[in-house]
């Protein structure tokens, strides 16, 4: 990988993770998200999940078990539910 591209991707990913960590910390402060989860670590884990899921579906063309392409709405719905469950949002346990 070209060093400049690697640096660009790293900065972009870091900005995304930090923004999400601030959002998670805010949700924790408001009592919406699990307060025992480290916001930065949770953000890294959840952001990684979303990134890999999107890469697998849209770059690698990974298919569902029945052979159908992964639909955008289904992917968004699934990772959103997993994100909410991971942070223990009320009503998503």
PDB file of N, CA and C in Angstrom:
ATOM      1  N   UNK A   1       0.852  -1.175   0.000  1.00  0.00           N
ATOM      2  CA  UNK A   1       0.000   0.000   0.000  1.00  0.00           C
ATOM      3  C   UNK A   1       0.900   1.241   0.000  1.00  0.00           C
ATOM      4  N   UNK A   2       0.511   2.213  -0.761  1.00  0.00           N
ATOM      5  CA  UNK A   2       1.252   3.465  -0.844  1.00  0.00           C
ATOM      6  C   UNK A   2       1.213   4.150   0.525  1.00  0.00           C
ATOM      7  N   UNK A   3       2.377   4.595   1.052  1.00  0.00           N
ATOM      8  CA  UNK A   3       2.405   5.204   2.390  1.00  0.00           C
ATOM      9  C   UNK A   3       1.442   6.377   2.565  1.00  0.00           C
ATOM     10  N   UNK A   4       1.285   7.209   1.540  1.00  0.00           N
ATOM     11  CA  UNK A   4       0.377   8.358   1.648  1.00  0.00           C
ATOM     12  C   UNK A   4      -1.065   7.897   1.788  1.00  0.00           C
ATOM     13  N   UNK A   5      -1.422   6.866   1.051  1.00  0.00           N
ATOM     14  CA  UNK A   5      -2.773   6.339   1.131  1.00  0.00           C
ATOM     15  C   UNK A   5      -3.013   5.707   2.501  1.00  0.00           C
ATOM     16  N   UNK A   6      -2.033   4.967   2.994  1.00  0.00           N
ATOM     17  CA  UNK A   6      -2.147   4.361   4.323  1.00  0.00           C
ATOM     18  C   UNK A   6      -2.354   5.438   5.382  1.00  0.00           C
ATOM     19  N   UNK A   7      -1.600   6.523   5.283  1.00  0.00           N
ATOM     20  CA  UNK A   7      -1.722   7.630   6.232  1.00  0.00           C
ATOM     21  C   UNK A   7      -3.104   8.275   6.144  1.00  0.00           C
ATOM     22  N   UNK A   8      -3.579   8.486   4.931  1.00  0.00           N
ATOM     23  CA  UNK A   8      -4.915   9.055   4.737  1.00  0.00           C
ATOM     24  C   UNK A   8      -5.973   8.165   5.367  1.00  0.00           C
ATOM     25  N   UNK A   9      -5.928   6.855   5.091  1.00  0.00           N
ATOM     26  CA  UNK A   9      -6.913   5.919   5.644  1.00  0.00           C
ATOM     27  C   UNK A   9      -6.835   5.885   7.168  1.00  0.00           C
ATOM     28  N   UNK A  10      -5.629   5.928   7.684  1.00  0.00           N
ATOM     29  CA  UNK A  10      -5.449   5.900   9.140  1.00  0.00           C
ATOM     30  C   UNK A  10      -6.052   7.146   9.791  1.00  0.00           C
ATOM     31  N   UNK A  11      -5.807   8.322   9.205  1.00  0.00           N
ATOM     32  CA  UNK A  11      -6.363   9.570   9.750  1.00  0.00           C
ATOM     33  C   UNK A  11      -7.888   9.577   9.666  1.00  0.00           C
ATOM     34  N   UNK A  12      -8.420   9.108   8.549  1.00  0.00           N
ATOM     35  CA  UNK A  12      -9.869   9.056   8.371  1.00  0.00           C
ATOM     36  C   UNK A  12     -10.504   8.103   9.378  1.00  0.00           C
ATOM     37  N   UNK A  13      -9.923   6.930   9.545  1.00  0.00           N
ATOM     38  CA  UNK A  13     -10.450   5.955  10.503  1.00  0.00           C
ATOM     39  C   UNK A  13     -10.361   6.494  11.925  1.00  0.00           C
ATOM     40  N   UNK A  14      -9.258   7.136  12.251  1.00  0.00           N
ATOM     41  CA  UNK A  14      -9.084   7.686  13.595  1.00  0.00           C
ATOM     42  C   UNK A  14     -10.119   8.772  13.881  1.00  0.00           C
ATOM     43  N   UNK A  15     -10.371   9.630  12.913  1.00  0.00           N
ATOM     44  CA  UNK A  15     -11.377  10.686  13.099  1.00  0.00           C
ATOM     45  C   UNK A  15     -12.760  10.077  13.313  1.00  0.00           C
ATOM     46  N   UNK A  16     -13.092   9.053  12.563  1.00  0.00           N
ATOM     47  CA  UNK A  16     -14.382   8.373  12.692  1.00  0.00           C
ATOM     48  C   UNK A  16     -14.506   7.727  14.073  1.00  0.00           C
ATOM     49  N   UNK A  17     -13.455   7.030  14.501  1.00  0.00           N
ATOM     50  CA  UNK A  17     -13.473   6.353  15.806  1.00  0.00           C
ATOM     51  C   UNK A  17     -13.598   7.373  16.930  1.00  0.00           C
ATOM     52  N   UNK A  18     -12.851   8.457  16.866  1.00  0.00           N
ATOM     53  CA  UNK A  18     -12.910   9.479  17.922  1.00  0.00           C
ATOM     54  C   UNK A  18     -14.296  10.143  17.975  1.00  0.00           C
ATOM     55  N   UNK A  19     -14.874  10.418  16.825  1.00  0.00           N
ATOM     56  CA  UNK A  19     -16.213  11.000  16.797  1.00  0.00           C
ATOM     57  C   UNK A  19     -17.219  10.048  17.431  1.00  0.00           C
ATOM     58  N   UNK A  20     -17.150   8.783  17.081  1.00  0.00           N
ATOM     59  CA  UNK A  20     -18.069   7.805  17.667  1.00  0.00           C
ATOM     60  C   UNK A  20     -17.832   7.643  19.164  1.00  0.00           C
ATOM     61  N   UNK A  21     -16.587   7.692  19.604  1.00  0.00           N
ATOM     62  CA  UNK A  21     -16.287   7.584  21.037  1.00  0.00           C
ATOM     63  C   UNK A  21     -16.905   8.754  21.799  1.00  0.00           C
ATOM     64  N   UNK A  22     -16.845   9.948  21.232  1.00  0.00           N
ATOM     65  CA  UNK A  22     -17.495  11.103  21.876  1.00  0.00           C
ATOM     66  C   UNK A  22     -18.996  10.891  21.950  1.00  0.00           C
ATOM     67  N   UNK A  23     -19.574  10.359  20.883  1.00  0.00           N
ATOM     68  CA  UNK A  23     -21.003  10.075  20.883  1.00  0.00           C
ATOM     69  C   UNK A  23     -21.381   9.030  21.915  1.00  0.00           C
ATOM     70  N   UNK A  24     -20.583   7.983  22.042  1.00  0.00           N
ATOM     71  CA  UNK A  24     -20.840   6.941  23.037  1.00  0.00           C
ATOM     72  C   UNK A  24     -20.731   7.522  24.440  1.00  0.00           C
ATOM     73  N   UNK A  25     -19.708   8.331  24.681  1.00  0.00           N
ATOM     74  CA  UNK A  25     -19.547   8.964  26.002  1.00  0.00           C
ATOM     75  C   UNK A  25     -20.751   9.847  26.322  1.00  0.00           C
ATOM     76  N   UNK A  26     -21.261  10.561  25.327  1.00  0.00           N
ATOM     77  CA  UNK A  26     -22.441  11.398  25.530  1.00  0.00           C
ATOM     78  C   UNK A  26     -23.654  10.534  25.871  1.00  0.00           C
ATOM     79  N   UNK A  27     -23.834   9.443  25.152  1.00  0.00           N
ATOM     80  CA  UNK A  27     -24.948   8.530  25.449  1.00  0.00           C
ATOM     81  C   UNK A  27     -24.816   7.948  26.856  1.00  0.00           C
ATOM     82  N   UNK A  28     -23.602   7.651  27.269  1.00  0.00           N
ATOM     83  CA  UNK A  28     -23.378   7.144  28.626  1.00  0.00           C
ATOM     84  C   UNK A  28     -23.742   8.203  29.661  1.00  0.00           C
ATOM     85  N   UNK A  29     -23.328   9.431  29.424  1.00  0.00           N
ATOM     86  CA  UNK A  29     -23.610  10.517  30.366  1.00  0.00           C
ATOM     87  C   UNK A  29     -25.115  10.755  30.501  1.00  0.00           C
ATOM     88  N   UNK A  30     -25.860  10.490  29.431  1.00  0.00           N
ATOM     89  CA  UNK A  30     -27.312  10.668  29.460  1.00  0.00           C
ATOM     90  C   UNK A  30     -28.039   9.411  29.932  1.00  0.00           C
ATOM     91  N   UNK A  31     -27.283   8.373  30.262  1.00  0.00           N
ATOM     92  CA  UNK A  31     -27.887   7.146  30.773  1.00  0.00           C
ATOM     93  C   UNK A  31     -28.491   6.248  29.714  1.00  0.00           C
ATOM     94  N   UNK A  32     -28.141   6.471  28.458  1.00  0.00           N
ATOM     95  CA  UNK A  32     -28.703   5.685  27.363  1.00  0.00           C
ATOM     96  C   UNK A  32     -27.838   4.462  27.050  1.00  0.00           C
ATOM     97  N   UNK A  33     -26.533   4.591  27.220  1.00  0.00           N
ATOM     98  CA  UNK A  33     -25.605   3.500  26.892  1.00  0.00           C
ATOM     99  C   UNK A  33     -24.938   2.985  28.166  1.00  0.00           C
ATOM    100  N   UNK A  34     -24.504   1.747  28.100  1.00  0.00           N
ATOM    101  CA  UNK A  34     -23.817   1.078  29.198  1.00  0.00           C
ATOM    102  C   UNK A  34     -22.630   1.919  29.674  1.00  0.00           C
ATOM    103  N   UNK A  35     -22.658   2.333  30.916  1.00  0.00           N
ATOM    104  CA  UNK A  35     -21.601   3.207  31.453  1.00  0.00           C
ATOM    105  C   UNK A  35     -20.331   2.455  31.803  1.00  0.00           C
ATOM    106  N   UNK A  36     -20.375   1.133  31.785  1.00  0.00           N
ATOM    107  CA  UNK A  36     -19.194   0.345  32.150  1.00  0.00           C
ATOM    108  C   UNK A  36     -18.313   0.010  30.946  1.00  0.00           C
ATOM    109  N   UNK A  37     -18.707   0.466  29.763  1.00  0.00           N
ATOM    110  CA  UNK A  37     -17.934   0.213  28.554  1.00  0.00           C
ATOM    111  C   UNK A  37     -17.025   1.407  28.284  1.00  0.00           C
ATOM    112  N   UNK A  38     -15.762   1.145  27.990  1.00  0.00           N
ATOM    113  CA  UNK A  38     -14.845   2.224  27.624  1.00  0.00           C
ATOM    114  C   UNK A  38     -15.271   2.765  26.252  1.00  0.00           C
ATOM    115  N   UNK A  39     -15.586   4.068  26.163  1.00  0.00           N
ATOM    116  CA  UNK A  39     -16.094   4.628  24.901  1.00  0.00           C
ATOM    117  C   UNK A  39     -15.145   4.450  23.713  1.00  0.00           C
ATOM    118  N   UNK A  40     -13.853   4.646  23.936  1.00  0.00           N
ATOM    119  CA  UNK A  40     -12.897   4.531  22.828  1.00  0.00           C
ATOM    120  C   UNK A  40     -12.761   3.080  22.369  1.00  0.00           C
ATOM    121  N   UNK A  41     -12.669   2.160  23.301  1.00  0.00           N
ATOM    122  CA  UNK A  41     -12.543   0.757  22.919  1.00  0.00           C
ATOM    123  C   UNK A  41     -13.814   0.268  22.228  1.00  0.00           C
ATOM    124  N   UNK A  42     -14.965   0.663  22.762  1.00  0.00           N
ATOM    125  CA  UNK A  42     -16.230   0.288  22.134  1.00  0.00           C
ATOM    126  C   UNK A  42     -16.316   0.862  20.719  1.00  0.00           C
ATOM    127  N   UNK A  43     -15.910   2.102  20.562  1.00  0.00           N
ATOM    128  CA  UNK A  43     -15.944   2.731  19.251  1.00  0.00           C
ATOM    129  C   UNK A  43     -15.042   1.998  18.272  1.00  0.00           C
ATOM    130  N   UNK A  44     -13.839   1.645  18.703  1.00  0.00           N
ATOM    131  CA  UNK A  44     -12.930   0.912  17.811  1.00  0.00           C
ATOM    132  C   UNK A  44     -13.529  -0.430  17.395  1.00  0.00           C
ATOM    133  N   UNK A  45     -14.088  -1.149  18.361  1.00  0.00           N
ATOM    134  CA  UNK A  45     -14.659  -2.464  18.063  1.00  0.00           C
ATOM    135  C   UNK A  45     -15.863  -2.352  17.128  1.00  0.00           C
ATOM    136  N   UNK A  46     -16.775  -1.451  17.447  1.00  0.00           N
ATOM    137  CA  UNK A  46     -17.994  -1.312  16.652  1.00  0.00           C
ATOM    138  C   UNK A  46     -17.700  -0.729  15.268  1.00  0.00           C
ATOM    139  N   UNK A  47     -16.785   0.234  15.205  1.00  0.00           N
ATOM    140  CA  UNK A  47     -16.409   0.808  13.914  1.00  0.00           C
ATOM    141  C   UNK A  47     -15.741  -0.247  13.038  1.00  0.00           C
ATOM    142  N   UNK A  48     -14.924  -1.091  13.652  1.00  0.00           N
ATOM    143  CA  UNK A  48     -14.292  -2.177  12.908  1.00  0.00           C
ATOM    144  C   UNK A  48     -15.318  -3.142  12.349  1.00  0.00           C
ATOM    145  N   UNK A  49     -16.326  -3.463  13.163  1.00  0.00           N
ATOM    146  CA  UNK A  49     -17.387  -4.359  12.708  1.00  0.00           C
ATOM    147  C   UNK A  49     -18.093  -3.772  11.477  1.00  0.00           C
ATOM    148  N   UNK A  50     -18.463  -2.512  11.563  1.00  0.00           N
ATOM    149  CA  UNK A  50     -19.181  -1.867  10.459  1.00  0.00           C
ATOM    150  C   UNK A  50     -18.304  -1.839   9.207  1.00  0.00           C
ATOM    151  N   UNK A  51     -17.047  -1.489   9.381  1.00  0.00           N
ATOM    152  CA  UNK A  51     -16.127  -1.392   8.254  1.00  0.00           C
ATOM    153  C   UNK A  51     -15.939  -2.736   7.565  1.00  0.00           C
ATOM    154  N   UNK A  52     -15.729  -3.782   8.332  1.00  0.00           N
ATOM    155  CA  UNK A  52     -15.515  -5.106   7.744  1.00  0.00           C
ATOM    156  C   UNK A  52     -16.787  -5.622   7.087  1.00  0.00           C
ATOM    157  N   UNK A  53     -17.926  -5.399   7.724  1.00  0.00           N
ATOM    158  CA  UNK A  53     -19.189  -5.834   7.124  1.00  0.00           C
ATOM    159  C   UNK A  53     -19.410  -5.139   5.774  1.00  0.00           C
ATOM    160  N   UNK A  54     -19.195  -3.842   5.728  1.00  0.00           N
ATOM    161  CA  UNK A  54     -19.383  -3.103   4.476  1.00  0.00           C
ATOM    162  C   UNK A  54     -18.372  -3.552   3.419  1.00  0.00           C
ATOM    163  N   UNK A  55     -17.138  -3.737   3.806  1.00  0.00           N
ATOM    164  CA  UNK A  55     -16.099  -4.181   2.869  1.00  0.00           C
ATOM    165  C   UNK A  55     -16.454  -5.549   2.289  1.00  0.00           C
ATOM    166  N   UNK A  56     -16.827  -6.470   3.163  1.00  0.00           N
ATOM    167  CA  UNK A  56     -17.177  -7.811   2.701  1.00  0.00           C
ATOM    168  C   UNK A  56     -18.369  -7.799   1.747  1.00  0.00           C
ATOM    169  N   UNK A  57     -19.372  -7.002   2.069  1.00  0.00           N
ATOM    170  CA  UNK A  57     -20.585  -6.970   1.247  1.00  0.00           C
ATOM    171  C   UNK A  57     -20.378  -6.234  -0.071  1.00  0.00           C
ATOM    172  N   UNK A  58     -19.738  -5.077  -0.025  1.00  0.00           N
ATOM    173  CA  UNK A  58     -19.725  -4.212  -1.197  1.00  0.00           C
ATOM    174  C   UNK A  58     -18.432  -4.225  -2.000  1.00  0.00           C
ATOM    175  N   UNK A  59     -17.344  -4.658  -1.400  1.00  0.00           N
ATOM    176  CA  UNK A  59     -16.085  -4.765  -2.151  1.00  0.00           C
ATOM    177  C   UNK A  59     -15.858  -6.212  -2.582  1.00  0.00           C
ATOM    178  N   UNK A  60     -15.979  -7.133  -1.625  1.00  0.00           N
ATOM    179  CA  UNK A  60     -15.745  -8.541  -1.938  1.00  0.00           C
ATOM    180  C   UNK A  60     -16.983  -9.228  -2.533  1.00  0.00           C
ATOM    181  N   UNK A  61     -18.138  -8.593  -2.390  1.00  0.00           N
ATOM    182  CA  UNK A  61     -19.362  -9.174  -2.933  1.00  0.00           C
ATOM    183  C   UNK A  61     -19.839 -10.404  -2.183  1.00  0.00           C
ATOM    184  N   UNK A  62     -19.523 -10.448  -0.889  1.00  0.00           N
ATOM    185  CA  UNK A  62     -19.951 -11.579  -0.072  1.00  0.00           C
ATOM    186  C   UNK A  62     -21.465 -11.744  -0.137  1.00  0.00           C
ATOM    187  N   UNK A  63     -21.910 -12.970  -0.227  1.00  0.00           N
ATOM    188  CA  UNK A  63     -23.330 -13.280  -0.375  1.00  0.00           C
ATOM    189  C   UNK A  63     -23.904 -13.833   0.915  1.00  0.00           C
ATOM    190  N   UNK A  64     -25.212 -13.772   1.036  1.00  0.00           N
ATOM    191  CA  UNK A  64     -25.900 -14.389   2.163  1.00  0.00           C
ATOM    192  C   UNK A  64     -25.903 -15.899   1.960  1.00  0.00           C
ATOM    193  N   UNK A  65     -26.300 -16.617   2.989  1.00  0.00           N
ATOM    194  CA  UNK A  65     -26.312 -18.080   2.927  1.00  0.00           C
ATOM    195  C   UNK A  65     -27.075 -18.620   1.719  1.00  0.00           C
ATOM    196  N   UNK A  66     -28.194 -17.998   1.371  1.00  0.00           N
ATOM    197  CA  UNK A  66     -29.008 -18.476   0.263  1.00  0.00           C
ATOM    198  C   UNK A  66     -28.502 -17.981  -1.087  1.00  0.00           C
ATOM    199  N   UNK A  67     -27.368 -17.289  -1.098  1.00  0.00           N
ATOM    200  CA  UNK A  67     -26.752 -16.846  -2.342  1.00  0.00           C
ATOM    201  C   UNK A  67     -27.124 -15.462  -2.807  1.00  0.00           C
ATOM    202  N   UNK A  68     -28.049 -14.804  -2.107  1.00  0.00           N
ATOM    203  CA  UNK A  68     -28.459 -13.454  -2.481  1.00  0.00           C
ATOM    204  C   UNK A  68     -27.397 -12.439  -2.055  1.00  0.00           C
ATOM    205  N   UNK A  69     -27.300 -11.363  -2.813  1.00  0.00           N
ATOM    206  CA  UNK A  69     -26.418 -10.270  -2.425  1.00  0.00           C
ATOM    207  C   UNK A  69     -26.935  -9.650  -1.123  1.00  0.00           C
ATOM    208  N   UNK A  70     -26.021  -9.122  -0.340  1.00  0.00           N
ATOM    209  CA  UNK A  70     -26.410  -8.447   0.891  1.00  0.00           C
ATOM    210  C   UNK A  70     -26.993  -7.093   0.507  1.00  0.00           C
ATOM    211  N   UNK A  71     -28.228  -6.833   0.931  1.00  0.00           N
ATOM    212  CA  UNK A  71     -28.872  -5.564   0.631  1.00  0.00           C
ATOM    213  C   UNK A  71     -28.411  -4.464   1.575  1.00  0.00           C
ATOM    214  N   UNK A  72     -28.349  -3.266   1.050  1.00  0.00           N
ATOM    215  CA  UNK A  72     -27.889  -2.125   1.845  1.00  0.00           C
ATOM    216  C   UNK A  72     -28.740  -1.939   3.095  1.00  0.00           C
ATOM    217  N   UNK A  73     -30.064  -1.930   2.933  1.00  0.00           N
ATOM    218  CA  UNK A  73     -30.960  -1.704   4.078  1.00  0.00           C
ATOM    219  C   UNK A  73     -30.808  -2.802   5.128  1.00  0.00           C
ATOM    220  N   UNK A  74     -30.675  -4.043   4.675  1.00  0.00           N
ATOM    221  CA  UNK A  74     -30.508  -5.151   5.624  1.00  0.00           C
ATOM    222  C   UNK A  74     -29.183  -5.028   6.377  1.00  0.00           C
ATOM    223  N   UNK A  75     -28.139  -4.648   5.666  1.00  0.00           N
ATOM    224  CA  UNK A  75     -26.833  -4.468   6.309  1.00  0.00           C
ATOM    225  C   UNK A  75     -26.905  -3.360   7.350  1.00  0.00           C
ATOM    226  N   UNK A  76     -27.491  -2.223   6.980  1.00  0.00           N
ATOM    227  CA  UNK A  76     -27.612  -1.095   7.904  1.00  0.00           C
ATOM    228  C   UNK A  76     -28.447  -1.491   9.123  1.00  0.00           C
ATOM    229  N   UNK A  77     -29.553  -2.159   8.895  1.00  0.00           N
ATOM    230  CA  UNK A  77     -30.416  -2.593   9.990  1.00  0.00           C
ATOM    231  C   UNK A  77     -29.691  -3.540  10.937  1.00  0.00           C
ATOM    232  N   UNK A  78     -28.952  -4.474  10.384  1.00  0.00           N
ATOM    233  CA  UNK A  78     -28.240  -5.459  11.207  1.00  0.00           C
ATOM    234  C   UNK A  78     -27.141  -4.816  12.034  1.00  0.00           C
ATOM    235  N   UNK A  79     -26.285  -4.011  11.402  1.00  0.00           N
ATOM    236  CA  UNK A  79     -25.185  -3.421  12.176  1.00  0.00           C
ATOM    237  C   UNK A  79     -25.708  -2.388  13.175  1.00  0.00           C
ATOM    238  N   UNK A  80     -26.810  -1.714  12.856  1.00  0.00           N
ATOM    239  CA  UNK A  80     -27.403  -0.774  13.814  1.00  0.00           C
ATOM    240  C   UNK A  80     -27.926  -1.511  15.039  1.00  0.00           C
ATOM    241  N   UNK A  81     -28.607  -2.626  14.805  1.00  0.00           N
ATOM    242  CA  UNK A  81     -29.124  -3.420  15.933  1.00  0.00           C
ATOM    243  C   UNK A  81     -27.971  -3.959  16.780  1.00  0.00           C
ATOM    244  N   UNK A  82     -26.924  -4.457  16.133  1.00  0.00           N
ATOM    245  CA  UNK A  82     -25.774  -4.970  16.880  1.00  0.00           C
ATOM    246  C   UNK A  82     -25.100  -3.858  17.689  1.00  0.00           C
ATOM    247  N   UNK A  83     -24.983  -2.672  17.087  1.00  0.00           N
ATOM    248  CA  UNK A  83     -24.387  -1.512  17.765  1.00  0.00           C
ATOM    249  C   UNK A  83     -25.219  -1.173  19.009  1.00  0.00           C
ATOM    250  N   UNK A  84     -26.537  -1.078  18.838  1.00  0.00           N
ATOM    251  CA  UNK A  84     -27.434  -0.743  19.954  1.00  0.00           C
ATOM    252  C   UNK A  84     -27.387  -1.818  21.036  1.00  0.00           C
ATOM    253  N   UNK A  85     -27.372  -3.074  20.632  1.00  0.00           N
ATOM    254  CA  UNK A  85     -27.292  -4.161  21.609  1.00  0.00           C
ATOM    255  C   UNK A  85     -25.968  -4.139  22.363  1.00  0.00           C
ATOM    256  N   UNK A  86     -24.890  -3.875  21.656  1.00  0.00           N
ATOM    257  CA  UNK A  86     -23.570  -3.856  22.288  1.00  0.00           C
ATOM    258  C   UNK A  86     -23.474  -2.767  23.355  1.00  0.00           C
ATOM    259  N   UNK A  87     -24.143  -1.652  23.107  1.00  0.00           N
ATOM    260  CA  UNK A  87     -24.109  -0.539  24.075  1.00  0.00           C
ATOM    261  C   UNK A  87     -25.255  -0.606  25.053  1.00  0.00           C
ATOM    262  N   UNK A  88     -26.087  -1.647  24.939  1.00  0.00           N
ATOM    263  CA  UNK A  88     -27.201  -1.915  25.843  1.00  0.00           C
ATOM    264  C   UNK A  88     -28.220  -0.784  25.870  1.00  0.00           C
ATOM    265  N   UNK A  89     -28.589  -0.310  24.677  1.00  0.00           N
ATOM    266  CA  UNK A  89     -29.630   0.701  24.601  1.00  0.00           C
ATOM    267  C   UNK A  89     -30.930   0.108  25.146  1.00  0.00           C
ATOM    268  N   UNK A  90     -31.696   0.907  25.858  1.00  0.00           N
ATOM    269  CA  UNK A  90     -32.989   0.415  26.334  1.00  0.00           C
ATOM    270  C   UNK A  90     -33.837  -0.070  25.146  1.00  0.00           C
ATOM    271  N   UNK A  91     -34.485  -1.213  25.336  1.00  0.00           N
ATOM    272  CA  UNK A  91     -35.336  -1.762  24.296  1.00  0.00           C
ATOM    273  C   UNK A  91     -34.586  -2.558  23.248  1.00  0.00           C
ATOM    274  N   UNK A  92     -33.260  -2.698  23.381  1.00  0.00           N
ATOM    275  CA  UNK A  92     -32.462  -3.456  22.416  1.00  0.00           C
ATOM    276  C   UNK A  92     -31.635  -4.533  23.101  1.00  0.00           C
ATOM    277  N   UNK A  93     -32.188  -5.161  24.107  1.00  0.00           N
ATOM    278  CA  UNK A  93     -31.405  -6.173  24.826  1.00  0.00           C
ATOM    279  C   UNK A  93     -31.810  -7.549  24.452  1.00  0.00           C
TER     280      UNK A  93
END
